[in-house]
Amino acid sequence: PGGEIAHIDLDQSNYSGALRLNAPLPGIESINGRIGYSDYKHKEIVLGEGLLSTFSNKEWEGRVEMLHGGFGAITSGALGVQWGDRDFSALGEGADYLAPSNTQMLGGYVFERLALTDTLELEGAARIESVRVTGATNVLGNVTREFSPFSIAAGASFRPVESFAFSINLSQTERAPNVVELFAQGSHE
């Protein structure tokens, strides 16, 4: 608020790992896996008043993806699954702004590349998610909202000579709202 001198004391730890299996089966170029964990916390401190709010976010995220080679007119592609789990909380004045929440996400996607001729190539991709956000507000109490965002993309590339190409891409993308968009109770710096 008006004229306060504030700063944050931030602490963040990130851990991740990945695994890649090359050519595990005929027709499959690789299977890739990745997992990560993030632990984020920041304290909002106002000069002369001290610690006013603490925000904490703990999040797991993982992905498994299979890349395949060509078959028929399809030159390459990928299939994958992604998941996430996020716990958010606020203490102090921040608790008036946003109550603790949990977001769970599971998504699947596909990408394929198709060669129609030596000079004309098409690409297509689609992704669907299931997102479940649980939180609370003073007015509504505990609330669980579920979303199913769907995204799709298509493209074409015409390469009349090796060093030059004409390309066009179209996409329609959706995302689920985040906890702040769903459950924030007023403004916060």
mmCIF file of C-alpha atoms in Angstrom:
data_model
loop_
_atom_site.group_PDB
_atom_site.id
_atom_site.type_symbol
_atom_site.label_atom_id
_atom_site.label_comp_id
_atom_site.label_asym_id
_atom_site.label_seq_id
_atom_site.Cartn_x
_atom_site.Cartn_y
_atom_site.Cartn_z
ATOM 1 C CA PRO A 1 0.000 0.000 0.000
ATOM 2 C CA GLY A 2 0.828 3.726 -0.334
ATOM 3 C CA GLY A 3 4.451 4.620 0.200
ATOM 4 C CA GLU A 4 5.633 1.393 1.850
ATOM 5 C CA ILE A 5 9.164 0.251 1.104
ATOM 6 C CA ALA A 6 8.897 -3.487 0.560
ATOM 7 C CA HIS A 7 11.141 -6.262 -0.668
ATOM 8 C CA ILE A 8 11.002 -10.027 -0.957
ATOM 9 C CA ASP A 9 13.290 -12.681 0.431
ATOM 10 C CA LEU A 10 13.175 -15.489 -2.139
ATOM 11 C CA ASP A 11 14.257 -19.111 -1.792
ATOM 12 C CA GLN A 12 13.862 -21.597 -4.636
ATOM 13 C CA SER A 13 15.125 -25.138 -5.183
ATOM 14 C CA ASN A 14 14.683 -27.089 -8.415
ATOM 15 C CA TYR A 15 15.464 -30.754 -8.977
ATOM 16 C CA SER A 16 15.091 -32.618 -12.242
ATOM 17 C CA GLY A 17 16.084 -35.803 -13.978
ATOM 18 C CA ALA A 18 15.755 -37.276 -17.438
ATOM 19 C CA LEU A 19 16.054 -40.643 -19.141
ATOM 20 C CA ARG A 20 16.402 -41.417 -22.845
ATOM 21 C CA LEU A 21 16.152 -44.855 -24.428
ATOM 22 C CA ASN A 22 17.394 -44.858 -28.020
ATOM 23 C CA ALA A 23 15.738 -47.257 -30.484
ATOM 24 C CA PRO A 24 14.132 -49.490 -27.832
ATOM 25 C CA LEU A 25 11.797 -51.153 -30.395
ATOM 26 C CA PRO A 26 11.593 -51.297 -34.199
ATOM 27 C CA GLY A 27 10.092 -48.076 -35.586
ATOM 28 C CA ILE A 28 10.588 -46.185 -32.325
ATOM 29 C CA GLU A 29 13.501 -43.752 -32.421
ATOM 30 C CA SER A 30 13.487 -42.995 -28.692
ATOM 31 C CA ILE A 31 11.484 -42.902 -25.492
ATOM 32 C CA ASN A 32 12.231 -39.869 -23.347
ATOM 33 C CA GLY A 33 11.226 -39.283 -19.754
ATOM 34 C CA ARG A 34 11.654 -36.241 -17.560
ATOM 35 C CA ILE A 35 10.611 -35.463 -13.996
ATOM 36 C CA GLY A 36 11.081 -32.316 -11.966
ATOM 37 C CA TYR A 37 10.301 -30.868 -8.570
ATOM 38 C CA SER A 38 10.291 -27.192 -7.631
ATOM 39 C CA ASP A 39 10.068 -25.757 -4.115
ATOM 40 C CA TYR A 40 9.535 -21.988 -4.193
ATOM 41 C CA LYS A 41 8.986 -19.645 -1.265
ATOM 42 C CA HIS A 42 9.109 -15.903 -0.929
ATOM 43 C CA LYS A 43 8.596 -13.677 2.091
ATOM 44 C CA GLU A 44 7.250 -10.139 1.677
ATOM 45 C CA ILE A 45 8.940 -7.790 4.114
ATOM 46 C CA VAL A 46 7.969 -4.134 4.664
ATOM 47 C CA LEU A 47 10.482 -1.712 6.174
ATOM 48 C CA GLY A 48 9.443 -0.835 9.729
ATOM 49 C CA GLU A 49 6.726 -3.512 9.859
ATOM 50 C CA GLY A 50 8.637 -6.736 9.201
ATOM 51 C CA LEU A 51 7.368 -9.939 7.599
ATOM 52 C CA LEU A 52 3.799 -9.531 6.298
ATOM 53 C CA SER A 53 3.260 -12.482 3.935
ATOM 54 C CA THR A 54 4.850 -15.755 2.922
ATOM 55 C CA PHE A 55 3.960 -17.464 -0.366
ATOM 56 C CA SER A 56 4.878 -21.104 -0.999
ATOM 57 C CA ASN A 57 4.600 -23.189 -4.161
ATOM 58 C CA LYS A 58 5.609 -26.872 -4.323
ATOM 59 C CA GLU A 59 5.259 -28.494 -7.732
ATOM 60 C CA TRP A 60 5.941 -31.886 -9.358
ATOM 61 C CA GLU A 61 5.961 -32.258 -13.134
ATOM 62 C CA GLY A 62 6.706 -35.204 -15.407
ATOM 63 C CA ARG A 63 6.603 -36.188 -19.066
ATOM 64 C CA VAL A 64 7.057 -39.383 -21.088
ATOM 65 C CA GLU A 65 7.370 -39.075 -24.851
ATOM 66 C CA MET A 66 7.811 -41.596 -27.651
ATOM 67 C CA LEU A 67 9.391 -40.422 -30.924
ATOM 68 C CA HIS A 68 8.741 -42.659 -33.916
ATOM 69 C CA GLY A 69 10.271 -42.899 -37.342
ATOM 70 C CA GLY A 70 8.512 -42.987 -40.655
ATOM 71 C CA PHE A 71 5.928 -45.416 -41.926
ATOM 72 C CA GLY A 72 4.031 -44.948 -45.160
ATOM 73 C CA ALA A 73 3.796 -41.245 -45.991
ATOM 74 C CA ILE A 74 4.379 -40.277 -42.344
ATOM 75 C CA THR A 75 8.020 -39.231 -41.936
ATOM 76 C CA SER A 76 8.143 -38.780 -38.135
ATOM 77 C CA GLY A 77 6.036 -38.075 -35.099
ATOM 78 C CA ALA A 78 5.665 -38.107 -31.349
ATOM 79 C CA LEU A 79 3.173 -39.280 -28.730
ATOM 80 C CA GLY A 80 3.377 -38.127 -25.151
ATOM 81 C CA VAL A 81 1.857 -37.847 -21.708
ATOM 82 C CA GLN A 82 2.493 -35.029 -19.232
ATOM 83 C CA TRP A 83 1.352 -34.675 -15.623
ATOM 84 C CA GLY A 84 1.709 -32.133 -12.837
ATOM 85 C CA ASP A 85 0.719 -31.524 -9.225
ATOM 86 C CA ARG A 86 1.012 -28.077 -7.607
ATOM 87 C CA ASP A 87 0.390 -27.072 -3.975
ATOM 88 C CA PHE A 88 0.200 -23.346 -3.296
ATOM 89 C CA SER A 89 -0.216 -21.640 0.072
ATOM 90 C CA ALA A 90 0.067 -18.193 1.614
ATOM 91 C CA LEU A 91 0.542 -17.114 5.245
ATOM 92 C CA GLY A 92 0.077 -13.725 6.901
ATOM 93 C CA GLU A 93 -1.631 -10.963 4.915
ATOM 94 C CA GLY A 94 -1.208 -13.114 1.791
ATOM 95 C CA ALA A 95 -3.710 -15.613 3.233
ATOM 96 C CA ASP A 96 -6.420 -12.943 2.839
ATOM 97 C CA TYR A 97 -5.487 -12.657 -0.841
ATOM 98 C CA LEU A 98 -5.339 -16.363 -1.755
ATOM 99 C CA ALA A 99 -6.253 -19.474 0.247
ATOM 100 C CA PRO A 100 -4.256 -22.716 -0.103
ATOM 101 C CA SER A 101 -4.902 -24.558 -3.364
ATOM 102 C CA ASN A 102 -3.975 -27.670 -5.306
ATOM 103 C CA THR A 103 -3.784 -28.037 -9.086
ATOM 104 C CA GLN A 104 -3.564 -31.459 -10.764
ATOM 105 C CA MET A 105 -3.020 -31.843 -14.503
ATOM 106 C CA LEU A 106 -2.829 -34.815 -16.863
ATOM 107 C CA GLY A 107 -2.376 -34.243 -20.579
ATOM 108 C CA GLY A 108 -1.740 -36.215 -23.728
ATOM 109 C CA TYR A 109 -0.459 -35.074 -27.100
ATOM 110 C CA VAL A 110 0.365 -36.252 -30.599
ATOM 111 C CA PHE A 111 2.465 -34.703 -33.387
ATOM 112 C CA GLU A 112 2.812 -36.127 -36.897
ATOM 113 C CA ARG A 113 4.717 -35.041 -40.008
ATOM 114 C CA LEU A 114 3.524 -36.206 -43.434
ATOM 115 C CA ALA A 115 5.447 -35.883 -46.734
ATOM 116 C CA LEU A 116 3.009 -35.571 -49.648
ATOM 117 C CA THR A 117 5.800 -35.078 -52.193
ATOM 118 C CA ASP A 118 9.529 -34.337 -52.116
ATOM 119 C CA THR A 119 8.683 -30.621 -51.861
ATOM 120 C CA LEU A 120 5.383 -30.536 -49.895
ATOM 121 C CA GLU A 121 5.122 -31.522 -46.237
ATOM 122 C CA LEU A 122 2.216 -31.308 -43.762
ATOM 123 C CA GLU A 123 2.344 -31.274 -39.959
ATOM 124 C CA GLY A 124 -0.402 -31.742 -37.407
ATOM 125 C CA ALA A 125 -0.546 -31.732 -33.626
ATOM 126 C CA ALA A 126 -3.197 -32.024 -30.924
ATOM 127 C CA ARG A 127 -3.140 -31.858 -27.124
ATOM 128 C CA ILE A 128 -5.861 -32.480 -24.554
ATOM 129 C CA GLU A 129 -5.605 -31.995 -20.803
ATOM 130 C CA SER A 130 -7.624 -32.704 -17.713
ATOM 131 C CA VAL A 131 -7.044 -30.010 -15.076
ATOM 132 C CA ARG A 132 -8.518 -30.055 -11.575
ATOM 133 C CA VAL A 133 -8.080 -26.944 -9.388
ATOM 134 C CA THR A 134 -9.149 -27.026 -5.737
ATOM 135 C CA GLY A 135 -9.136 -23.845 -3.672
ATOM 136 C CA ALA A 136 -11.357 -21.579 -1.609
ATOM 137 C CA THR A 137 -12.740 -18.056 -1.296
ATOM 138 C CA ASN A 138 -14.426 -16.290 1.599
ATOM 139 C CA VAL A 139 -17.686 -16.068 -0.363
ATOM 140 C CA LEU A 140 -17.804 -19.513 -2.008
ATOM 141 C CA GLY A 141 -15.966 -21.641 0.574
ATOM 142 C CA ASN A 142 -14.141 -24.710 -0.775
ATOM 143 C CA VAL A 143 -14.392 -25.002 -4.550
ATOM 144 C CA THR A 144 -13.178 -27.576 -7.085
ATOM 145 C CA ARG A 145 -13.154 -26.617 -10.755
ATOM 146 C CA GLU A 146 -12.379 -28.976 -13.639
ATOM 147 C CA PHE A 147 -11.261 -28.017 -17.133
ATOM 148 C CA SER A 148 -10.464 -29.886 -20.353
ATOM 149 C CA PRO A 149 -8.354 -27.578 -22.526
ATOM 150 C CA PHE A 150 -7.861 -28.739 -26.112
ATOM 151 C CA SER A 151 -5.283 -27.375 -28.536
ATOM 152 C CA ILE A 152 -4.703 -28.166 -32.184
ATOM 153 C CA ALA A 153 -2.197 -27.036 -34.807
ATOM 154 C CA ALA A 154 -1.636 -27.657 -38.511
ATOM 155 C CA GLY A 155 1.047 -26.532 -40.903
ATOM 156 C CA ALA A 156 2.276 -26.915 -44.442
ATOM 157 C CA SER A 157 5.690 -26.345 -45.945
ATOM 158 C CA PHE A 158 6.486 -26.065 -49.649
ATOM 159 C CA ARG A 159 10.205 -26.230 -50.514
ATOM 160 C CA PRO A 160 10.663 -25.680 -54.289
ATOM 161 C CA VAL A 161 14.470 -25.604 -53.861
ATOM 162 C CA GLU A 162 16.684 -26.804 -50.997
ATOM 163 C CA SER A 163 17.524 -23.319 -49.680
ATOM 164 C CA PHE A 164 14.012 -21.782 -49.778
ATOM 165 C CA ALA A 165 10.593 -22.677 -48.327
ATOM 166 C CA PHE A 166 7.078 -21.272 -48.046
ATOM 167 C CA SER A 167 5.331 -22.201 -44.792
ATOM 168 C CA ILE A 168 1.955 -21.624 -43.201
ATOM 169 C CA ASN A 169 0.863 -22.578 -39.690
ATOM 170 C CA LEU A 170 -2.507 -22.390 -37.971
ATOM 171 C CA SER A 171 -3.186 -23.090 -34.314
ATOM 172 C CA GLN A 172 -5.902 -22.825 -31.722
ATOM 173 C CA THR A 173 -4.698 -23.044 -28.107
ATOM 174 C CA GLU A 174 -6.588 -23.330 -24.835
ATOM 175 C CA ARG A 175 -5.366 -23.368 -21.240
ATOM 176 C CA ALA A 176 -7.028 -23.777 -17.870
ATOM 177 C CA PRO A 177 -7.147 -20.711 -15.607
ATOM 178 C CA ASN A 178 -4.611 -20.667 -12.773
ATOM 179 C CA VAL A 179 -5.354 -20.373 -9.048
ATOM 180 C CA VAL A 180 -4.880 -16.595 -8.991
ATOM 181 C CA GLU A 181 -7.374 -16.141 -11.841
ATOM 182 C CA LEU A 182 -9.895 -18.406 -10.105
ATOM 183 C CA PHE A 183 -9.564 -17.618 -6.407
ATOM 184 C CA ALA A 184 -7.771 -14.273 -5.806
ATOM 185 C CA GLN A 185 -9.699 -12.116 -3.328
ATOM 186 C CA GLY A 186 -8.806 -8.567 -4.326
ATOM 187 C CA SER A 187 -5.517 -7.014 -5.310
ATOM 188 C CA HIS A 188 -2.043 -7.705 -3.989
ATOM 189 C CA GLU A 189 1.247 -6.045 -4.838
#
